[in-house]
Amino acid sequence: MRSATVTPEGDRIRWVELPGQEPPRVYVHGLGATSPAYFTEVAVHPLLAGQRSLLVDLLGHGISDRPTAFDYTLESHADALAAGLTGAGVRGAELIAHSMGGSVAVVLAARHPHLVSRLVLIDANLDPIPPTPGSAGSSGIASYSEEEFVAGGWEEVRDRAGAHWWSTMRLAGREALHRSAVHLTRGTVPTMRELLMGLSIPRTYLLPEADCPLPGSDALTAAGVSVVAIPDCGHNIMLDNPEAFVSATAEALADRGQEQSGPTCADRER
């Protein structure tokens, strides 16, 4: 385990690092998750192994610090991650990022372009979504006030989330979890989708085949984003179908410019 100070108050981001060749590869988890738990199996797969790989936990999550004074906006998450990567001597990294982590990765690439050379987004949030009481995800968490969530709303979320997600969600600070969810549902200005479309680096977006068509996929494709459907999986693609995930990710990281030969949503609809 390694770490770097990322705030003036001395809060630290931590990561598990696998040695290998440059350029570095950075894995970023989603809301209430942790990168070592979600990515270790795929990071050591023969098709992806051999690169220097950092399995990073965002501030407030997993093995990283959980400051209660931090605001946990997507921009602040991105800046803290940038400080951590700078402390690790990372430049031009290949980012593989899931869900909220994908949103943070897009903001990171827009705000700190020297740190990111490629993006592979895994069913990432690209647009604001309304708070939805009763949902197990970010929209459900965001439907509480912070006071309600910390005082006991988190128990209702725990029961809806189920044992698998709660096993890592319970590691997150409660203020961190709530504020991260609130700002994820609010999104950014410009939106994460607009930021993603404006980037010039190679970008791939992976989503479950069952969720095709991805809203706005034509515009994403026109902007150079490869949109790739993965079969036999839900939101946690790398856990549900690791072989298909690894194959698609390895292809996205290969030196093929913006071309991707994997199935797209359009292919699945024919």
Tab-separated table of C-alpha atoms in Angstrom:
chain	number	residue	atom	x	y	z
A	1	MET	CA	0.000	0.000	0.000
A	2	ARG	CA	1.249	3.479	-0.919
A	3	SER	CA	-0.093	6.955	-0.233
A	4	ALA	CA	0.225	10.657	-0.976
A	5	THR	CA	-0.983	13.802	0.783
A	6	VAL	CA	-3.700	15.463	-1.293
A	7	THR	CA	-5.158	18.290	0.830
A	8	PRO	CA	-3.643	21.199	2.764
A	9	GLU	CA	-4.926	19.529	5.932
A	10	GLY	CA	-2.759	16.481	5.275
A	11	ASP	CA	-5.434	14.015	4.136
A	12	ARG	CA	-4.009	11.090	2.197
A	13	ILE	CA	-5.138	9.065	-0.794
A	14	ARG	CA	-3.926	5.463	-0.769
A	15	TRP	CA	-3.535	2.861	-3.450
A	16	VAL	CA	-2.295	-0.645	-4.135
A	17	GLU	CA	0.445	-0.606	-6.768
A	18	LEU	CA	1.431	-3.410	-9.132
A	19	PRO	CA	4.892	-2.979	-10.699
A	20	GLY	CA	5.361	-2.972	-14.441
A	21	GLN	CA	6.144	-0.934	-17.504
A	22	GLU	CA	5.184	2.635	-18.293
A	23	PRO	CA	2.882	4.297	-19.142
A	24	PRO	CA	1.140	3.830	-15.822
A	25	ARG	CA	-2.376	2.495	-15.633
A	26	VAL	CA	-4.789	3.862	-13.011
A	27	TYR	CA	-7.957	2.075	-11.873
A	28	VAL	CA	-10.688	4.174	-10.223
A	29	HIS	CA	-13.728	2.717	-8.456
A	30	GLY	CA	-17.308	3.922	-8.223
A	31	LEU	CA	-19.437	5.316	-5.402
A	32	GLY	CA	-19.117	3.310	-2.201
A	33	ALA	CA	-16.558	0.959	-3.731
A	34	THR	CA	-12.806	0.386	-3.529
A	35	SER	CA	-10.435	-0.249	-6.412
A	36	PRO	CA	-8.504	-3.256	-5.044
A	37	ALA	CA	-11.763	-5.160	-4.474
A	38	TYR	CA	-13.237	-4.305	-7.868
A	39	PHE	CA	-10.195	-4.405	-10.143
A	40	THR	CA	-7.494	-6.770	-8.854
A	41	GLU	CA	-8.734	-9.796	-10.808
A	42	VAL	CA	-8.758	-7.959	-14.133
A	43	ALA	CA	-5.600	-5.927	-13.485
A	44	VAL	CA	-3.527	-9.128	-13.180
A	45	HIS	CA	-5.163	-10.858	-16.150
A	46	PRO	CA	-2.532	-11.801	-18.790
A	47	LEU	CA	-4.066	-9.375	-21.308
A	48	LEU	CA	-3.702	-6.415	-18.918
A	49	ALA	CA	-0.797	-7.407	-16.646
A	50	GLY	CA	2.710	-6.025	-17.098
A	51	GLN	CA	1.960	-2.305	-16.797
A	52	ARG	CA	2.636	-0.285	-13.681
A	53	SER	CA	-0.873	-0.227	-12.213
A	54	LEU	CA	-2.293	1.881	-9.396
A	55	LEU	CA	-5.563	0.694	-7.857
A	56	VAL	CA	-6.569	3.974	-6.236
A	57	ASP	CA	-9.185	4.620	-3.567
A	58	LEU	CA	-10.757	8.059	-3.852
A	59	LEU	CA	-10.772	10.296	-0.810
A	60	GLY	CA	-13.510	9.216	1.587
A	61	HIS	CA	-13.503	5.622	0.321
A	62	GLY	CA	-11.763	2.341	1.035
A	63	ILE	CA	-8.288	2.679	2.515
A	64	SER	CA	-7.997	6.416	1.837
A	65	ASP	CA	-8.671	9.052	4.495
A	66	ARG	CA	-12.267	10.167	5.133
A	67	PRO	CA	-12.110	13.881	6.001
A	68	THR	CA	-15.408	15.429	7.080
A	69	ALA	CA	-14.362	18.935	5.981
A	70	PHE	CA	-13.864	17.928	2.330
A	71	ASP	CA	-16.750	18.813	-0.005
A	72	TYR	CA	-16.523	15.712	-2.280
A	73	THR	CA	-17.583	17.470	-5.476
A	74	LEU	CA	-16.497	15.769	-8.690
A	75	GLU	CA	-14.026	18.602	-9.228
A	76	SER	CA	-12.566	18.190	-5.733
A	77	HIS	CA	-12.332	14.429	-6.167
A	78	ALA	CA	-10.520	15.003	-9.474
A	79	ASP	CA	-8.111	17.528	-7.973
A	80	ALA	CA	-7.353	15.249	-5.019
A	81	LEU	CA	-6.747	12.350	-7.402
A	82	ALA	CA	-4.491	14.612	-9.471
A	83	ALA	CA	-2.473	15.437	-6.356
A	84	GLY	CA	-2.192	11.759	-5.528
A	85	LEU	CA	-1.058	10.819	-9.025
A	86	THR	CA	1.451	13.672	-9.043
A	87	GLY	CA	2.786	12.437	-5.721
A	88	ALA	CA	3.157	8.988	-7.282
A	89	GLY	CA	5.137	10.413	-10.205
A	90	VAL	CA	2.396	9.620	-12.704
A	91	ARG	CA	2.017	11.373	-16.050
A	92	GLY	CA	0.141	10.341	-19.181
A	93	ALA	CA	-1.736	7.547	-17.434
A	94	GLU	CA	-4.267	5.182	-18.927
A	95	LEU	CA	-7.357	5.548	-16.724
A	96	ILE	CA	-9.818	2.688	-16.321
A	97	ALA	CA	-12.695	4.034	-14.285
A	98	HIS	CA	-16.078	2.710	-13.166
A	99	SER	CA	-19.354	4.546	-12.567
A	100	MET	CA	-18.689	7.639	-10.389
A	101	GLY	CA	-14.982	6.995	-10.874
A	102	GLY	CA	-15.551	7.436	-14.596
A	103	SER	CA	-17.137	10.819	-13.960
A	104	VAL	CA	-14.148	11.803	-11.825
A	105	ALA	CA	-11.788	10.545	-14.538
A	106	VAL	CA	-13.472	12.717	-17.185
A	107	VAL	CA	-13.146	15.782	-14.955
A	108	LEU	CA	-9.537	14.860	-14.196
A	109	ALA	CA	-8.706	14.615	-17.900
A	110	ALA	CA	-10.322	17.999	-18.548
A	111	ARG	CA	-8.680	19.790	-15.603
A	112	HIS	CA	-5.300	18.031	-15.583
A	113	PRO	CA	-4.705	16.871	-19.164
A	114	HIS	CA	-1.012	16.073	-18.648
A	115	LEU	CA	-1.991	13.263	-16.282
A	116	VAL	CA	-4.213	11.307	-18.685
A	117	SER	CA	-3.387	9.750	-22.056
A	118	ARG	CA	-6.414	7.422	-22.497
A	119	LEU	CA	-9.784	6.806	-20.905
A	120	VAL	CA	-11.730	3.583	-20.558
A	121	LEU	CA	-15.024	4.402	-18.854
A	122	ILE	CA	-17.121	1.601	-17.394
A	123	ASP	CA	-20.831	2.468	-17.344
A	124	ALA	CA	-19.912	5.926	-16.076
A	125	ASN	CA	-22.329	8.701	-15.138
A	126	LEU	CA	-22.313	11.331	-17.902
A	127	ASP	CA	-25.398	13.392	-17.051
A	128	PRO	CA	-27.139	14.789	-13.968
A	129	ILE	CA	-29.905	12.594	-12.537
A	130	PRO	CA	-32.736	13.526	-10.156
A	131	PRO	CA	-32.674	12.286	-6.552
A	132	THR	CA	-34.996	9.286	-6.236
A	133	PRO	CA	-36.167	8.217	-2.763
A	134	GLY	CA	-35.996	4.472	-2.316
A	135	SER	CA	-33.232	3.875	-4.847
A	136	ALA	CA	-30.154	1.977	-3.706
A	137	GLY	CA	-27.804	4.046	-5.850
A	138	SER	CA	-26.535	7.610	-5.818
A	139	SER	CA	-29.983	9.055	-6.534
A	140	GLY	CA	-31.383	7.331	-3.443
A	141	ILE	CA	-28.552	8.508	-1.212
A	142	ALA	CA	-28.897	12.054	-2.580
A	143	SER	CA	-32.602	12.100	-1.692
A	144	TYR	CA	-31.675	12.431	1.994
A	145	SER	CA	-30.334	15.572	3.586
A	146	GLU	CA	-26.855	15.026	4.986
A	147	GLU	CA	-28.248	15.178	8.511
A	148	GLU	CA	-30.892	12.550	7.720
A	149	PHE	CA	-28.391	10.256	6.059
A	150	VAL	CA	-25.790	10.414	8.833
A	151	ALA	CA	-28.416	10.064	11.562
A	152	GLY	CA	-29.836	6.821	10.194
A	153	GLY	CA	-30.718	7.070	6.526
A	154	TRP	CA	-27.520	5.155	5.769
A	155	GLU	CA	-29.101	2.083	7.382
A	156	GLU	CA	-31.956	2.164	4.871
A	157	VAL	CA	-29.429	2.491	2.042
A	158	ARG	CA	-27.452	-0.419	3.496
A	159	ASP	CA	-30.521	-2.633	3.441
A	160	ARG	CA	-31.353	-1.682	-0.164
A	161	ALA	CA	-27.767	-1.979	-1.401
A	162	GLY	CA	-27.354	-5.619	-0.391
A	163	ALA	CA	-24.433	-7.462	1.141
A	164	HIS	CA	-22.100	-7.260	-1.874
A	165	TRP	CA	-22.106	-3.479	-2.323
A	166	TRP	CA	-22.345	-2.835	1.402
A	167	SER	CA	-19.155	-4.835	1.969
A	168	THR	CA	-17.205	-1.923	0.458
A	169	MET	CA	-19.730	0.883	1.015
A	170	ARG	CA	-19.363	0.441	4.787
A	171	LEU	CA	-15.710	1.513	4.454
A	172	ALA	CA	-16.691	4.947	3.126
A	173	GLY	CA	-17.187	7.893	5.460
A	174	ARG	CA	-20.886	8.649	5.782
A	175	GLU	CA	-20.436	12.336	4.989
A	176	ALA	CA	-18.166	11.355	2.107
A	177	LEU	CA	-20.710	8.897	0.731
A	178	HIS	CA	-23.585	11.359	0.937
A	179	ARG	CA	-21.743	14.365	-0.481
A	180	SER	CA	-20.233	12.278	-3.284
A	181	ALA	CA	-23.697	11.005	-4.225
A	182	VAL	CA	-25.226	14.483	-4.118
A	183	HIS	CA	-22.569	15.964	-6.375
A	184	LEU	CA	-22.622	12.972	-8.701
A	185	THR	CA	-26.360	13.425	-9.260
A	186	ARG	CA	-25.863	17.167	-9.803
A	187	GLY	CA	-23.016	16.619	-12.225
A	188	THR	CA	-20.734	19.332	-13.537
A	189	VAL	CA	-20.981	22.466	-15.680
A	190	PRO	CA	-20.340	21.709	-18.515
A	191	THR	CA	-21.731	18.218	-18.019
A	192	MET	CA	-19.442	15.192	-17.865
A	193	ARG	CA	-20.797	14.189	-21.281
A	194	GLU	CA	-19.822	17.542	-22.766
A	195	LEU	CA	-16.386	17.378	-21.157
A	196	LEU	CA	-15.876	13.855	-22.501
A	197	MET	CA	-16.860	14.866	-26.018
A	198	GLY	CA	-14.423	17.770	-25.899
A	199	LEU	CA	-11.365	15.665	-25.043
A	200	SER	CA	-8.871	14.785	-27.764
A	201	ILE	CA	-7.390	11.631	-26.208
A	202	PRO	CA	-8.558	8.092	-27.104
A	203	ARG	CA	-11.784	7.343	-25.197
A	204	THR	CA	-13.826	4.170	-24.869
A	205	TYR	CA	-17.147	3.760	-23.078
A	206	LEU	CA	-18.144	0.243	-21.985
A	207	LEU	CA	-21.730	-0.538	-21.028
A	208	PRO	CA	-23.852	-3.635	-20.477
A	209	GLU	CA	-25.387	-4.948	-23.663
A	210	ALA	CA	-28.772	-5.027	-21.915
A	211	ASP	CA	-28.643	-1.237	-21.461
A	212	CYS	CA	-28.280	-0.484	-25.166
A	213	PRO	CA	-28.881	1.923	-26.702
A	214	LEU	CA	-26.777	4.356	-24.684
A	215	PRO	CA	-28.513	7.752	-24.769
A	216	GLY	CA	-26.594	10.130	-26.995
A	217	SER	CA	-24.327	7.396	-28.366
A	218	ASP	CA	-24.421	8.811	-31.897
A	219	ALA	CA	-23.044	12.133	-30.694
A	220	LEU	CA	-20.407	10.398	-28.585
A	221	THR	CA	-19.317	8.309	-31.563
A	222	ALA	CA	-19.216	11.380	-33.774
A	223	ALA	CA	-16.929	13.006	-31.189
A	224	GLY	CA	-14.551	10.037	-31.378
A	225	VAL	CA	-15.713	8.052	-28.343
A	226	SER	CA	-15.873	4.287	-28.958
A	227	VAL	CA	-19.062	2.912	-27.379
A	228	VAL	CA	-18.768	-0.844	-26.762
A	229	ALA	CA	-21.466	-3.205	-25.514
A	230	ILE	CA	-20.440	-6.030	-23.152
A	231	PRO	CA	-22.688	-9.109	-22.953
A	232	ASP	CA	-23.806	-11.057	-19.897
A	233	CYS	CA	-23.215	-8.400	-17.271
A	234	GLY	CA	-24.788	-5.711	-15.165
A	235	HIS	CA	-23.366	-2.409	-13.946
A	236	ASN	CA	-20.269	-4.061	-12.428
A	237	ILE	CA	-18.969	-5.247	-15.783
A	238	MET	CA	-15.477	-6.197	-14.584
A	239	LEU	CA	-16.937	-8.422	-11.854
A	240	ASP	CA	-19.842	-9.892	-13.829
A	241	ASN	CA	-17.970	-10.791	-17.019
A	242	PRO	CA	-14.243	-10.305	-16.425
A	243	GLU	CA	-13.120	-12.086	-19.596
A	244	ALA	CA	-15.219	-9.889	-21.879
A	245	PHE	CA	-14.230	-6.817	-19.882
A	246	VAL	CA	-10.528	-7.595	-20.153
A	247	SER	CA	-10.783	-8.282	-23.878
A	248	ALA	CA	-12.580	-4.996	-24.571
A	249	THR	CA	-10.284	-3.001	-22.301
A	250	ALA	CA	-7.108	-4.482	-23.758
A	251	GLU	CA	-8.326	-3.584	-27.229
A	252	ALA	CA	-9.205	-0.054	-26.120
A	253	LEU	CA	-5.688	0.399	-24.748
A	254	ALA	CA	-3.965	-0.993	-27.839
A	255	ASP	CA	-2.301	1.364	-30.294
A	256	ARG	CA	-5.240	1.585	-32.668
A	257	GLY	CA	-6.113	5.244	-32.406
A	258	GLN	CA	-9.845	5.648	-32.004
A	259	GLU	CA	-10.783	2.373	-33.730
A	260	GLN	CA	-12.509	-0.362	-31.759
A	261	SER	CA	-13.632	-3.611	-33.301
A	262	GLY	CA	-15.766	-4.834	-30.384
A	263	PRO	CA	-19.576	-4.875	-30.681
A	264	THR	CA	-21.323	-1.551	-30.394
A	265	CYS	CA	-24.875	-0.868	-29.309
A	266	ALA	CA	-25.733	-0.278	-32.938
A	267	ASP	CA	-24.403	-3.732	-33.797
A	268	ARG	CA	-26.563	-5.301	-31.098
A	269	GLU	CA	-29.708	-3.636	-32.450
A	270	ARG	CA	-29.350	-4.986	-35.981
